[in-house]
Every structure is written in C-alpha cells, then in structure tokens.
Short mmCIF file of C-alpha atoms in Angstrom, two decimals:
data_model
loop_
_atom_site.label_atom_id
_atom_site.label_comp_id
_atom_site.label_asym_id
_atom_site.label_seq_id
_atom_site.Cartn_x
_atom_site.Cartn_y
_atom_site.Cartn_z
CA MET A 1 -9.22 -32.47 81.66
CA SER A 2 -8.67 -31.34 85.24
CA ILE A 3 -6.91 -33.43 87.83
CA SER A 4 -10.20 -33.91 89.79
CA ALA A 5 -11.92 -35.25 86.78
CA GLN A 6 -9.33 -38.00 86.62
CA GLY A 7 -10.06 -39.04 90.19
CA GLY A 8 -7.36 -37.13 92.03
CA GLY A 9 -6.51 -33.61 93.27
CA THR A 10 -7.83 -31.34 96.01
CA GLY A 11 -8.99 -28.37 94.02
CA PRO A 12 -12.22 -26.64 94.68
CA ASP A 13 -14.12 -28.74 92.18
CA THR A 14 -13.40 -31.85 94.27
CA GLN A 15 -15.00 -30.52 97.49
CA ASP A 16 -18.26 -32.13 98.75
CA ARG A 17 -18.24 -34.83 96.11
CA ARG A 18 -19.70 -37.44 98.56
CA PRO A 19 -21.49 -40.49 97.15
CA THR A 20 -25.20 -39.89 96.69
CA ALA A 21 -28.05 -42.40 97.06
CA SER A 22 -27.93 -42.98 93.37
CA THR A 23 -24.19 -43.56 93.13
CA ALA A 24 -23.23 -45.13 96.38
CA GLY A 25 -24.07 -48.62 95.42
CA ARG A 26 -23.02 -48.30 91.78
CA ALA A 27 -19.95 -50.31 90.89
CA THR A 28 -17.28 -48.70 88.63
CA PRO A 29 -16.37 -51.04 85.78
CA THR A 30 -12.74 -52.22 85.84
CA GLY A 31 -12.22 -51.21 82.19
CA ALA A 32 -13.26 -47.66 82.99
CA ILE A 33 -10.67 -47.50 85.77
CA ALA A 34 -7.99 -48.84 83.49
CA GLY A 35 -8.94 -46.39 80.77
CA ARG A 36 -8.73 -43.45 83.21
CA ASN A 37 -5.35 -44.74 84.46
CA ALA A 38 -3.98 -44.93 80.86
CA SER A 39 -5.22 -41.55 80.11
CA ALA A 40 -3.60 -40.11 83.23
CA ALA A 41 -0.32 -41.86 82.41
CA GLY A 42 -0.35 -40.50 78.90
CA GLY A 43 1.15 -42.22 75.97
CA PRO A 44 3.58 -40.87 73.34
CA LEU A 45 0.69 -39.47 71.33
CA ASP A 46 -0.68 -37.63 74.44
CA ARG A 47 2.72 -36.27 75.22
CA LEU A 48 3.12 -35.08 71.63
CA ARG A 49 -0.23 -33.39 71.80
CA GLY A 50 0.85 -31.76 75.03
CA VAL A 51 4.06 -30.39 73.49
CA ARG A 52 2.06 -29.11 70.49
CA THR A 53 -0.48 -27.45 72.79
CA ALA A 54 2.32 -25.78 74.78
CA VAL A 55 4.04 -24.54 71.56
CA VAL A 56 0.83 -23.15 70.20
CA ALA A 57 0.07 -21.38 73.47
CA ALA A 58 3.63 -19.95 73.58
CA VAL A 59 3.20 -18.64 70.00
CA ARG A 60 -0.11 -17.05 70.83
CA ARG A 61 1.43 -15.21 73.80
CA GLN A 62 3.93 -13.58 71.47
CA PRO A 63 3.20 -9.93 70.70
CA PRO A 64 3.00 -9.77 66.85
CA GLY A 65 4.27 -6.23 66.80
CA ALA A 66 7.70 -7.37 68.23
CA TRP A 67 8.17 -10.03 65.55
CA LEU A 68 7.13 -7.64 62.75
CA ILE A 69 9.73 -5.09 63.84
CA GLY A 70 12.29 -7.81 64.17
CA LEU A 71 11.49 -9.02 60.67
CA ALA A 72 11.55 -5.54 59.25
CA ALA A 73 14.96 -4.92 60.87
CA ALA A 74 16.34 -8.14 59.31
CA VAL A 75 15.04 -7.02 55.90
CA VAL A 76 16.68 -3.61 56.20
CA TYR A 77 19.93 -5.18 57.32
CA SER A 78 19.80 -7.62 54.42
CA VAL A 79 19.05 -4.90 51.90
CA PHE A 80 22.20 -3.11 53.13
CA SER A 81 24.30 -6.33 52.93
CA VAL A 82 23.08 -7.22 49.47
CA THR A 83 23.86 -3.71 48.16
CA GLN A 84 27.33 -3.96 49.77
CA TRP A 85 27.90 -7.32 48.25
CA ASN A 86 26.88 -6.12 44.81
CA LEU A 87 29.16 -3.13 45.05
CA LEU A 88 32.20 -5.39 45.91
CA ASP A 89 32.48 -3.54 49.05
CA SER A 90 34.72 -5.44 51.50
CA PRO A 91 35.81 -3.31 54.57
CA SER A 92 38.01 -6.08 56.02
CA TRP A 93 39.26 -9.60 55.50
CA ASP A 94 36.99 -11.00 58.20
CA LEU A 95 34.14 -12.04 55.91
CA GLY A 96 36.59 -14.14 53.85
CA ILE A 97 38.04 -15.62 57.01
CA PHE A 98 34.69 -16.64 58.44
CA THR A 99 33.39 -17.85 55.05
CA GLN A 100 36.42 -20.28 55.11
CA LEU A 101 35.57 -21.33 58.64
CA ALA A 102 31.89 -22.07 57.60
CA LYS A 103 33.08 -24.01 54.53
CA ALA A 104 35.32 -26.12 56.82
CA TYR A 105 32.55 -26.83 59.26
CA ALA A 106 30.11 -27.61 56.45
CA GLY A 107 32.58 -30.25 55.19
CA LEU A 108 32.87 -31.58 58.73
CA ASP A 109 36.55 -30.46 58.92
CA ALA A 110 38.49 -28.49 61.57
CA PRO A 111 38.23 -24.67 60.99
CA ILE A 112 41.49 -24.32 59.05
CA VAL A 113 41.70 -20.97 57.44
CA PRO A 114 44.43 -20.43 54.90
CA ILE A 115 43.66 -16.75 54.65
CA LYS A 116 45.23 -16.37 58.06
CA GLY A 117 48.11 -18.71 57.03
CA GLU A 118 48.85 -22.22 55.81
CA GLY A 119 47.25 -24.66 58.21
CA PHE A 120 45.96 -21.94 60.54
CA ASN A 121 43.31 -23.24 62.97
CA LEU A 122 40.85 -20.36 63.58
CA LEU A 123 40.14 -21.73 67.05
CA GLY A 124 43.63 -20.76 67.90
CA ASP A 125 42.89 -17.13 67.08
CA HIS A 126 39.60 -16.62 68.97
CA PHE A 127 37.51 -19.08 70.97
CA HIS A 128 34.24 -19.32 69.04
CA PRO A 129 33.06 -22.99 68.89
CA LEU A 130 29.39 -21.89 68.58
CA LEU A 131 30.21 -20.78 65.01
CA VAL A 132 29.83 -24.51 64.13
CA LEU A 133 26.12 -23.57 63.81
CA LEU A 134 27.00 -21.82 60.52
CA ALA A 135 27.59 -25.13 58.87
CA PRO A 136 23.98 -26.03 57.80
CA ALA A 137 23.25 -22.61 56.30
CA TYR A 138 26.55 -22.55 54.39
CA ALA A 139 26.02 -26.12 53.19
CA LEU A 140 22.66 -25.07 51.91
CA ALA A 141 23.94 -21.88 50.18
CA PRO A 142 27.68 -21.82 49.97
CA SER A 143 28.53 -18.12 49.72
CA GLY A 144 29.90 -15.26 51.85
CA LEU A 145 26.53 -13.56 51.39
CA THR A 146 24.92 -16.47 53.35
CA LEU A 147 26.94 -15.42 56.41
CA LEU A 148 25.76 -11.88 56.07
CA ILE A 149 22.13 -12.93 55.93
CA VAL A 150 22.63 -15.29 58.90
CA GLN A 151 24.03 -12.40 60.92
CA ASN A 152 21.15 -10.11 59.86
CA LEU A 153 18.56 -12.71 60.92
CA LEU A 154 20.28 -13.07 64.34
CA PHE A 155 20.32 -9.30 64.82
CA GLY A 156 16.63 -9.25 63.76
CA LEU A 157 15.87 -11.93 66.35
CA SER A 158 17.50 -9.72 69.03
CA VAL A 159 15.33 -6.75 67.82
CA ALA A 160 12.23 -8.86 68.37
CA VAL A 161 13.30 -9.95 71.84
CA VAL A 162 14.16 -6.33 72.89
CA THR A 163 10.83 -5.10 71.45
CA ARG A 164 8.92 -7.88 73.21
CA ALA A 165 10.54 -6.95 76.47
CA GLY A 166 9.59 -3.28 76.11
CA MET A 167 5.99 -4.12 75.16
CA ARG A 168 5.58 -6.37 78.19
CA LEU A 169 7.28 -4.20 80.77
CA VAL A 170 6.47 -0.65 79.64
CA SER A 171 3.64 -0.53 77.12
CA PRO A 172 2.97 -1.87 73.65
CA LEU A 173 3.59 1.52 72.00
CA ALA A 174 6.72 2.36 74.03
CA GLY A 175 8.05 -1.19 73.49
CA MET A 176 7.74 -0.86 69.75
CA ALA A 177 9.36 2.51 69.82
CA VAL A 178 12.29 1.00 71.82
CA GLY A 179 12.45 -1.79 69.28
CA VAL A 180 12.75 0.63 66.38
CA ALA A 181 15.41 2.75 68.12
CA TYR A 182 17.38 -0.43 68.91
CA ALA A 183 17.06 -1.77 65.34
CA LEU A 184 18.53 1.53 64.09
CA SER A 185 21.13 1.94 66.81
CA TRP A 186 24.61 2.93 65.77
CA GLY A 187 26.20 -0.22 67.27
CA LEU A 188 24.11 -2.59 65.18
CA GLN A 189 24.54 -0.42 62.03
CA SER A 190 28.23 -0.38 62.35
CA ALA A 191 28.28 -4.25 62.84
CA VAL A 192 26.20 -4.89 59.76
CA ALA A 193 28.43 -2.60 57.77
CA ALA A 194 31.57 -4.31 59.12
CA GLN A 195 30.12 -7.62 57.74
CA PHE A 196 30.19 -10.94 59.60
CA HIS A 197 31.85 -11.46 62.99
CA GLU A 198 31.36 -13.99 65.70
CA ILE A 199 29.44 -11.41 67.83
CA ALA A 200 26.50 -12.06 65.56
CA VAL A 201 25.68 -14.97 67.88
CA ALA A 202 26.34 -13.01 71.09
CA VAL A 203 23.81 -10.26 70.34
CA PRO A 204 20.70 -12.45 70.41
CA LEU A 205 22.07 -14.48 73.38
CA LEU A 206 22.57 -11.36 75.38
CA ALA A 207 19.04 -10.14 74.52
CA LEU A 208 17.42 -13.46 75.50
CA GLY A 209 19.39 -13.74 78.72
CA LEU A 210 18.70 -10.16 79.85
CA GLU A 211 15.02 -10.44 78.95
CA ALA A 212 14.82 -13.56 81.09
CA LEU A 213 16.48 -11.73 83.95
CA LEU A 214 13.94 -8.90 83.68
CA ARG A 215 11.14 -11.49 83.86
CA ARG A 216 12.81 -13.08 86.86
CA ARG A 217 13.36 -16.37 85.08
CA VAL A 218 16.54 -17.73 86.51
CA LEU A 219 17.13 -20.87 84.45
CA PRO A 220 16.78 -19.25 81.03
CA ALA A 221 18.90 -16.26 82.11
CA VAL A 222 21.63 -18.60 83.26
CA LEU A 223 21.43 -20.79 80.12
CA TRP A 224 21.45 -18.05 77.57
CA GLY A 225 24.04 -16.08 79.42
CA GLY A 226 26.29 -19.15 79.98
CA ALA A 227 26.29 -19.87 76.26
CA LEU A 228 28.15 -16.62 75.65
CA VAL A 229 31.53 -18.18 76.69
CA PHE A 230 31.42 -20.28 73.50
CA VAL A 231 31.02 -17.20 71.26
CA LYS A 232 34.34 -15.34 72.06
CA GLU A 233 36.76 -15.49 74.90
CA ASP A 234 36.42 -11.89 76.12
CA LEU A 235 32.70 -12.52 76.70
CA GLY A 236 33.70 -14.56 79.74
CA LEU A 237 34.11 -11.12 81.39
CA THR A 238 30.56 -10.14 80.38
CA VAL A 239 29.18 -13.45 81.81
CA ILE A 240 30.95 -12.66 85.13
CA ALA A 241 29.20 -9.36 85.31
CA LEU A 242 25.93 -10.87 84.12
CA GLY A 243 26.13 -13.59 86.83
CA LEU A 244 26.63 -10.92 89.58
CA VAL A 245 23.61 -8.91 88.44
CA VAL A 246 21.51 -12.17 88.34
CA ALA A 247 22.69 -13.07 91.83
CA TRP A 248 21.92 -9.62 93.20
CA ARG A 249 18.54 -8.94 91.47
CA LEU A 250 17.04 -12.39 91.84
CA ARG A 251 18.74 -13.33 95.09
CA THR A 252 19.94 -16.63 93.78
CA ALA A 253 23.26 -18.51 94.05
CA ALA A 254 22.79 -19.49 90.38
CA GLY A 255 24.06 -16.10 89.45
CA LEU A 256 27.21 -16.67 91.38
CA TRP A 257 27.74 -20.01 89.69
CA LEU A 258 27.19 -18.16 86.35
CA SER A 259 30.01 -15.80 87.25
CA VAL A 260 32.25 -18.75 88.16
CA TRP A 261 31.47 -20.39 84.83
CA GLY A 262 32.38 -17.25 82.97
CA ALA A 263 35.70 -16.86 84.90
CA LEU A 264 36.47 -20.56 84.37
CA TRP A 265 36.01 -20.49 80.58
CA LEU A 266 37.89 -17.24 80.31
CA ILE A 267 40.87 -18.84 81.93
CA ILE A 268 40.53 -22.12 80.02
CA SER A 269 40.15 -20.47 76.63
CA VAL A 270 42.96 -17.90 77.02
CA ARG A 271 45.41 -19.94 79.01
CA LEU A 272 44.84 -23.48 77.53
CA ILE A 273 42.72 -23.84 74.40
CA LEU A 274 43.87 -20.79 72.36
CA PRO A 275 47.63 -21.38 72.94
CA ALA A 276 47.26 -25.15 72.27
CA LEU A 277 45.61 -24.55 68.89
CA ASN A 278 47.75 -21.51 67.88
CA ALA A 279 50.80 -22.17 65.67
CA THR A 280 52.99 -19.94 67.97
CA GLY A 281 51.73 -21.59 71.13
CA GLN A 282 50.39 -18.36 72.64
CA TYR A 283 47.29 -16.11 72.84
CA ASP A 284 47.82 -13.61 70.05
CA TYR A 285 46.06 -10.78 71.75
CA SER A 286 47.68 -10.99 75.26
CA ASP A 287 49.81 -7.95 74.50
CA ARG A 288 46.82 -5.63 73.70
CA ILE A 289 46.56 -4.62 77.37
CA ASP A 290 49.59 -3.75 79.44
CA VAL A 291 48.53 -5.27 82.70
CA GLY A 292 51.92 -4.86 84.33
CA GLY A 293 52.02 -1.12 83.43
CA MET A 294 48.53 -0.60 84.86
CA ILE A 295 49.52 -2.21 88.16
CA ALA A 296 52.73 -0.20 88.37
CA ASP A 297 50.93 3.12 87.72
CA PRO A 298 47.26 2.71 88.69
CA ALA A 299 46.53 6.48 88.69
CA GLY A 300 47.96 6.79 85.21
CA ALA A 301 45.99 3.75 84.14
CA VAL A 302 42.74 5.42 85.25
CA VAL A 303 43.58 8.58 83.44
CA ASP A 304 44.39 6.66 80.30
CA LEU A 305 41.16 4.67 80.61
CA VAL A 306 39.09 7.84 80.08
CA SER A 307 41.44 9.76 77.81
CA GLY A 308 41.05 10.01 74.06
CA ALA A 309 38.41 11.52 71.85
CA PRO A 310 37.22 8.16 70.40
CA LYS A 311 36.37 6.89 73.93
CA HIS A 312 34.43 10.06 74.70
CA GLU A 313 32.57 9.69 71.52
CA THR A 314 31.56 6.11 72.28
CA LEU A 315 30.44 7.00 75.77
CA LEU A 316 28.37 9.92 74.51
CA LEU A 317 26.73 7.87 71.85
CA LEU A 318 25.91 5.22 74.49
CA LEU A 319 24.27 7.80 76.79
CA LEU A 320 22.31 9.36 73.83
CA ALA A 321 21.13 5.95 72.54
CA GLY A 322 20.02 4.91 75.99
CA GLY A 323 18.19 8.14 76.81
CA PHE A 324 20.55 8.72 79.79
CA VAL A 325 18.13 6.97 82.12
CA VAL A 326 19.99 3.61 81.47
CA LEU A 327 22.20 4.41 84.43
CA ARG A 328 19.23 3.78 86.71
CA SER A 329 19.27 0.10 85.78
CA SER A 330 21.68 -2.44 87.29
CA LEU A 331 21.77 -4.07 83.80
CA SER A 332 24.02 -1.17 82.71
CA LEU A 333 26.83 -2.86 84.79
CA VAL A 334 26.93 -5.54 82.06
CA LEU A 335 28.29 -2.84 79.75
CA LEU A 336 31.40 -2.34 81.84
CA PRO A 337 33.60 -5.43 80.95
CA THR A 338 33.44 -4.74 77.19
CA LEU A 339 34.09 -0.97 77.73
CA LEU A 340 36.97 -1.61 80.13
CA TRP A 341 38.92 -4.08 78.02
CA ARG A 342 38.39 -1.88 74.94
CA PHE A 343 39.42 1.38 76.63
CA ALA A 344 42.34 -0.27 78.45
CA SER A 345 43.80 -1.64 75.17
CA GLY A 346 46.55 0.09 73.37
CA GLN A 347 44.74 -0.49 70.04
CA GLU A 348 42.99 2.70 69.15
CA GLY A 349 40.68 0.77 66.79
CA TYR A 350 38.86 -0.60 69.82
CA TRP A 351 38.07 2.79 71.35
CA GLY A 352 35.61 4.35 68.98
CA PRO A 353 32.16 3.58 67.71
CA GLU A 354 33.25 2.04 64.45
CA TRP A 355 33.37 -1.57 63.43
CA HIS A 356 31.47 -4.36 65.31
CA TYR A 357 32.85 -3.95 68.80
CA SER A 358 29.76 -2.04 70.13
CA ALA A 359 27.17 -4.51 68.86
CA VAL A 360 27.21 -6.56 72.10
CA LEU A 361 26.56 -3.35 74.06
CA MET A 362 23.33 -2.54 72.23
CA PRO A 363 20.96 -5.26 73.62
CA VAL A 364 22.35 -4.43 77.17
CA LEU A 365 21.83 -0.78 76.64
CA PHE A 366 18.25 -0.92 75.41
CA LEU A 367 17.10 -3.56 77.86
CA ALA A 368 18.65 -1.33 80.60
CA LEU A 369 16.49 1.40 79.18
CA VAL A 370 13.41 -0.69 79.37
CA ASP A 371 14.25 -1.73 82.92
CA ALA A 372 15.02 1.83 84.01
CA VAL A 373 11.72 3.21 82.61
CA HIS A 374 9.76 0.31 84.14
CA THR A 375 11.29 1.09 87.63
CA LEU A 376 11.07 4.86 87.42
CA ARG A 377 7.42 4.76 86.40
CA ARG A 378 6.50 3.09 89.78
CA SER A 379 8.14 5.83 91.86
CA ARG A 380 6.01 7.87 94.29
CA ARG A 381 7.87 11.01 93.34
CA GLY A 382 6.34 12.87 90.36
CA TRP A 383 9.60 14.21 89.14
CA VAL A 384 11.04 10.77 88.88
CA ARG A 385 7.97 9.55 86.98
CA ALA A 386 8.49 12.55 84.68
CA ILE A 387 12.05 11.36 83.96
CA ALA A 388 10.64 7.97 82.96
CA LEU A 389 8.33 9.69 80.51
CA ILE A 390 11.27 11.10 78.55
CA GLY A 391 13.40 7.97 78.50
CA VAL A 392 11.95 6.25 75.46
CA PRO A 393 11.15 9.44 73.45
CA GLY A 394 14.78 10.53 74.15
CA ALA A 395 16.19 7.33 72.81
CA VAL A 396 14.02 7.32 69.73
CA ALA A 397 14.87 11.04 69.00
CA ALA A 398 18.57 10.31 69.37
CA SER A 399 18.30 7.35 67.01
CA LEU A 400 16.53 9.43 64.35
CA VAL A 401 18.88 12.42 64.77
CA LEU A 402 21.93 10.28 64.42
CA LEU A 403 20.60 8.31 61.46
CA PRO A 404 21.93 10.64 58.73
CA THR A 405 25.46 10.22 60.16
CA GLN A 406 25.35 6.42 60.44
CA LYS A 407 26.06 3.64 57.97
CA PHE A 408 22.50 3.09 56.75
CA ALA A 409 22.32 6.68 55.46
CA VAL A 410 23.58 5.34 52.15
CA LEU A 411 20.31 3.51 51.65
CA ALA A 412 18.78 6.83 50.73
CA GLU A 413 21.17 7.20 47.80
CA PRO A 414 20.14 5.71 44.40
CA ALA A 415 23.84 4.79 43.63
CA THR A 416 23.71 2.30 46.54
CA TYR A 417 21.50 0.03 44.57
CA ARG A 418 23.59 -0.13 41.39
CA GLN A 419 25.80 -3.14 40.85
CA SER A 420 29.51 -2.37 40.66
CA GLU A 421 30.84 -1.60 37.16
CA ARG A 422 33.52 -4.21 37.86
CA TRP A 423 31.15 -6.95 38.90
CA ASP A 424 30.99 -8.66 35.42
CA PRO A 425 34.74 -8.60 34.74
CA ALA A 426 35.48 -9.67 38.29
CA HIS A 427 33.21 -12.75 37.85
CA ARG A 428 34.48 -13.55 34.40
CA MET A 429 37.94 -13.58 35.90
CA MET A 430 37.04 -15.71 38.81
CA ASN A 431 35.19 -18.16 36.59
CA LEU A 432 38.53 -18.93 34.88
CA ILE A 433 39.87 -20.34 38.16
CA PRO A 434 39.17 -24.11 38.34
CA ARG A 435 37.31 -25.42 41.37
CA GLY A 436 39.73 -26.58 44.05
CA ALA A 437 42.70 -24.47 42.77
CA THR A 438 44.79 -22.30 45.10
CA VAL A 439 44.61 -18.57 44.57
CA GLU A 440 46.29 -15.60 46.26
CA SER A 441 44.23 -12.41 46.40
CA GLY A 442 43.76 -9.17 48.17
CA VAL A 443 40.90 -8.62 50.62
CA VAL A 444 38.10 -7.44 48.29
CA LEU A 445 37.49 -10.69 46.36
CA MET A 446 38.28 -13.18 49.07
CA ALA A 447 34.71 -14.02 50.25
CA TYR A 448 33.62 -14.36 46.58
CA LEU A 449 36.52 -16.87 45.84
CA VAL A 450 36.29 -19.04 49.02
CA PRO A 451 33.35 -21.35 47.97
CA ASP A 452 35.20 -22.74 45.01
CA THR A 453 38.87 -22.30 45.72
CA ARG A 454 41.57 -22.41 48.40
CA VAL A 455 42.27 -18.74 49.09
CA TYR A 456 45.41 -17.20 50.51
CA TRP A 457 45.87 -13.48 51.44
CA LEU A 458 48.65 -11.65 49.70
CA GLY A 459 50.12 -10.23 52.87
CA ASN A 460 51.18 -13.66 54.32
CA THR A 461 54.01 -16.04 53.47
CA ASN A 462 52.19 -18.52 51.44
CA PRO A 463 53.07 -21.56 49.20
CA ALA A 464 53.23 -20.69 45.50
CA PRO A 465 49.54 -20.54 44.40
CA ASP A 466 48.04 -21.92 41.24
CA TYR A 467 46.63 -18.41 40.48
CA LEU A 468 47.45 -14.92 41.67
CA ILE A 469 45.15 -11.92 41.42
CA VAL A 470 46.34 -8.32 41.22
CA ASP A 471 43.42 -5.89 41.71
CA ALA A 472 44.34 -2.27 40.98
CA GLU A 473 41.60 -1.01 43.20
CA ASP A 474 42.11 -3.40 46.10
CA TRP A 475 43.18 -1.47 49.24
CA SER A 476 45.19 -4.51 50.50
CA TRP A 477 48.26 -3.45 48.45
CA GLY A 478 48.57 -0.05 50.19
CA PRO A 479 49.76 2.89 48.19
CA VAL A 480 51.79 0.94 45.71
CA ARG A 481 50.13 -1.74 43.51
CA PRO A 482 52.07 -3.96 41.09
CA ALA A 483 51.73 -2.82 37.48
CA ASP A 484 52.70 -6.24 36.08
CA ALA A 485 51.15 -9.19 37.76
CA GLU A 486 53.39 -11.65 36.02
CA ALA A 487 56.63 -9.97 37.15
CA HIS A 488 55.20 -9.51 40.69
CA ALA A 489 54.33 -13.19 40.99
CA GLU A 490 57.66 -14.52 39.64
CA GLN A 491 59.55 -12.07 41.91
CA HIS A 492 57.46 -13.07 44.93
CA TYR A 493 57.71 -16.84 44.18
CA PRO A 494 61.22 -17.36 42.76
CA GLY A 495 61.48 -20.34 40.44
CA ALA A 496 57.76 -20.29 39.52
CA ASP A 497 56.63 -19.33 36.09
CA TYR A 498 53.37 -17.40 35.72
CA THR A 499 51.39 -16.45 32.60
CA THR A 500 48.69 -13.80 32.34
CA VAL A 501 45.31 -15.29 31.57
CA PHE A 502 43.10 -12.20 32.24
CA ASP A 503 43.75 -8.52 32.06
CA GLU A 504 40.64 -6.28 32.20
CA ALA A 505 39.03 -3.42 34.29
CA GLY A 506 42.06 -3.24 36.60
CA TYR A 507 42.10 -7.00 37.26
CA GLN A 508 45.13 -9.13 36.33
CA LEU A 509 44.95 -12.95 36.82
CA VAL A 510 48.15 -14.98 36.28
CA GLU A 511 48.30 -18.78 36.24
CA ARG A 512 51.21 -20.86 37.45
CA GLN A 513 52.77 -23.03 34.63
CA ARG A 514 53.68 -26.52 35.58
#
C-alpha cells in the first residue's frame, strides 16, 4: 500500500485529489479512520510480514550462479578434508589445538588447551574471541572433522561473495569465472590443506567488507571490517589499512574511525589481553620482528624485506593469481599489512606460499581484480579497455595452469580416496582409552583423541598421563622414535609404572598402573 493511499505523502499519485461533488459532503466513518491509523502504525504481525517480505526480496536479488559456485567450492574443499582425515594426515598440531578450544567453548568453559601446556589459555596465545562461534557446531558433532567442514563452509561463503561481486560489477560470465579462479586459488588450497586455523573466520569477513566497499555501502563495510579485530591480533593492521581505503574511496570519516578501531584493538590485544592471559606474562610472538634492528638500519631492513626466494615466489603467485591488473585497484593496499609483517619476520615459514598465511590475501586480491576490471572498462582509452579484457582470463588461466602444482592435485589420484591402512588399528587402540582419561600423544592422532580424552603433546612438560601413545610413523618424534613405549614412559615419568595394552601396526599404547 502506498503512503498516499493511507492518507499521507506528497507523491505524484496524491496530486489533484480535490474533493468532487460526489465526495465533498460524504462523511468518513470514525471506524475507517481508526482502521487506517492502526494499519499505518503496524502491529507485530505487520512488522513480521515486512521482515519476511524484505528477506524474500533480498534472496530473490541474489545471483544463483554465485551461490552454486560457492557451494561447489565448499564441497570440493570438504572432499579434500575428508580424504585427508581418512588418511590420518595431520600436517600440524593446530587442528588438535583448535578442537580442544571448540570442546571447551561447547562446554561453556574457558579455552584451556592442554596440548599447548597444562592450564594453557589459548586466548593468551592469539586473540581470537570470535572462535566461540565454533561451540554450537562442535556441540552438535564433536569431532576435529567438524572444524574442517566449518572452515570449508566459511571459505565457500567467501567464494559466493566474491563471485557475486564480480557478476554485479563486471558481468555474470566474468563474475563466475572470477569465482572459480578464486575458489581454486593457491592461498585457499594451502589453507584447506593446512587444516583449521582462526583465519577461517577472517576470509568471509574480508570478502563481505570489501564487497560492501565496492558497492559504496559504508555501514556494512565498517561492521564487517571491524569484526576482524576479534579474529586474530595481527588483523588489526589490516583493519587500519581497510579503514584508510574506506575513508579515501567513500569520502567518509567512518573509515578513519575504522582505522582507529583497528589500531586500538591491536594495542589492547598485544599489550594488555594476551600478556594477561599468557602464563609467562608476555606476548609470545613479540620477538618475531626485530623492530629495533629495523630502526637502527632502515636501508638494510628494506633490502631484507624483499630478499629471499620464498618472498619472491609469494609475490609472483599473487600477481599471477590477480591477473597483474590488481595493482590498478586501491583495494590492493589492504594486502600490504599482512605481507609486511610476514616479510619483516625472521621466521622463514611466514615468507612463502605454504600453510594458511596467504588465505586472508585471496579475497582482497580477487576483489581488487574485480574492482580494477570494472574501472578499466570505463576508460576512454582503447588500450586501457584492452587491458581490462585480459584481466579475468589471465587470472583464470593462471589458476588452471598452477592447479597441477597445488594441494588439490591429489584429488585426481585414486589413492587419495582410500582409507589409511592404519585406520582400523588406530581406532581399536583409541577405543581402549576410557572417556575422560588423560593421554599423551604425538601430533597425528591428537584431533581424533580430543573429543573423548584430555590430550597432551609429547613435546611438552606434562603431568604423568593415564595413557601414552608411541606411533612409529608420527613425525612428532623426529628422527628417533622410542622402540619400547613402556621403557620410554617410565624413563620420562620417573616413579610411574606403565604396562603395554596395545601393540599393533606401529602403535604402542601403555597404561599407567595405580
């Protein structure tokens, strides 16, 4: 119903509505006036209908192609994760750590993670309070695999958002091509293969915030971007850069306030929260960057920043994935904070394209590509418009050419879909451990043990556990693995008496005798 039909408004349909001879003397019943007023005010049912109408309209505005590509991406990621899970492939201890965190949150407890150490509060390691959102999913399906599926769905959501932005700003076909290239990007593949990390939440937040920026929607851009500070402390730097881009592109002070917000939480988390919750009273990663050395020798710091083959590989892969034209977009500035802290660090593991560190760069990179192509297409210069034409095809071609060298290449191998030969003995062994018992293990079986037991990592100083596992194929031991689990356990925990209760397929399980 239009405003004018309710007796108000000044729209075109209200003009020249003067009383006619047939209506001038006609009285309007009081009940009709009351009914119209009630309708205008709207009761709870009317408001509910209005919300439903708005939701339906929003859904109808969604391009189906974007969500189909996002769903397909999530399925591919999940297939990879399930095969990895069935092969007992654990590239790091992080999945076990975050599974313990999700278990604690699901039990309405503080995120105490014994894998990191007895009584270790994971909020004293990195600042990621948004991971409390894992609690419902873990409570519904308590497993480390649940975290992998959640991460894959979040990545799939980001694929849908990036695809949607491309379809709206460039063209439906080009947008879907960008979405496929993004879904198969090396940064997301590496993150899926590295298993769960807190950046799983950051990737869709960045996609949503940058998409809102491209659509010139200030409030959503600020809200989505502002939430990044609760994913990981270093993302405060990204929020600072994002805020400056919002302020410059949309000419709004809200962007400057977003930058202040990012800087504030960076300081609060690193200087106050993390040291307060850390057992040593410090931020454990403060020594990763030699700030004093960089200030003392700025020229040398600049040279070091761009030196090293892994850094060159990362930069080249970024340019290839973005079709090179990404540099035309101001969104590419949001890449800088992550690249700078990684390249300035003395930890070589941060420099290259491996692991999960580049996942947060991918939505920025591909939305910068969309923005650059959108801008270049409107140029009056023919050669500039020609560059725009090669942007998307270049990104898609790079994605396909790189595919055989990336993590998902194993999906073309039949052996990937076979369950590990050690799966059955591993689970027979784990089933011997009573629920609630404490168990010390290497990395490989941690995530499988966490739902039912209290797990410690063999590399820490732990209280004597109820059970101890020696896995002859677990890389946690290094080059030398104990041949006799009983002897190892009793030597490691003097005064404790352990007895072997399982010895098969390279697994030894010993139980502490009371």
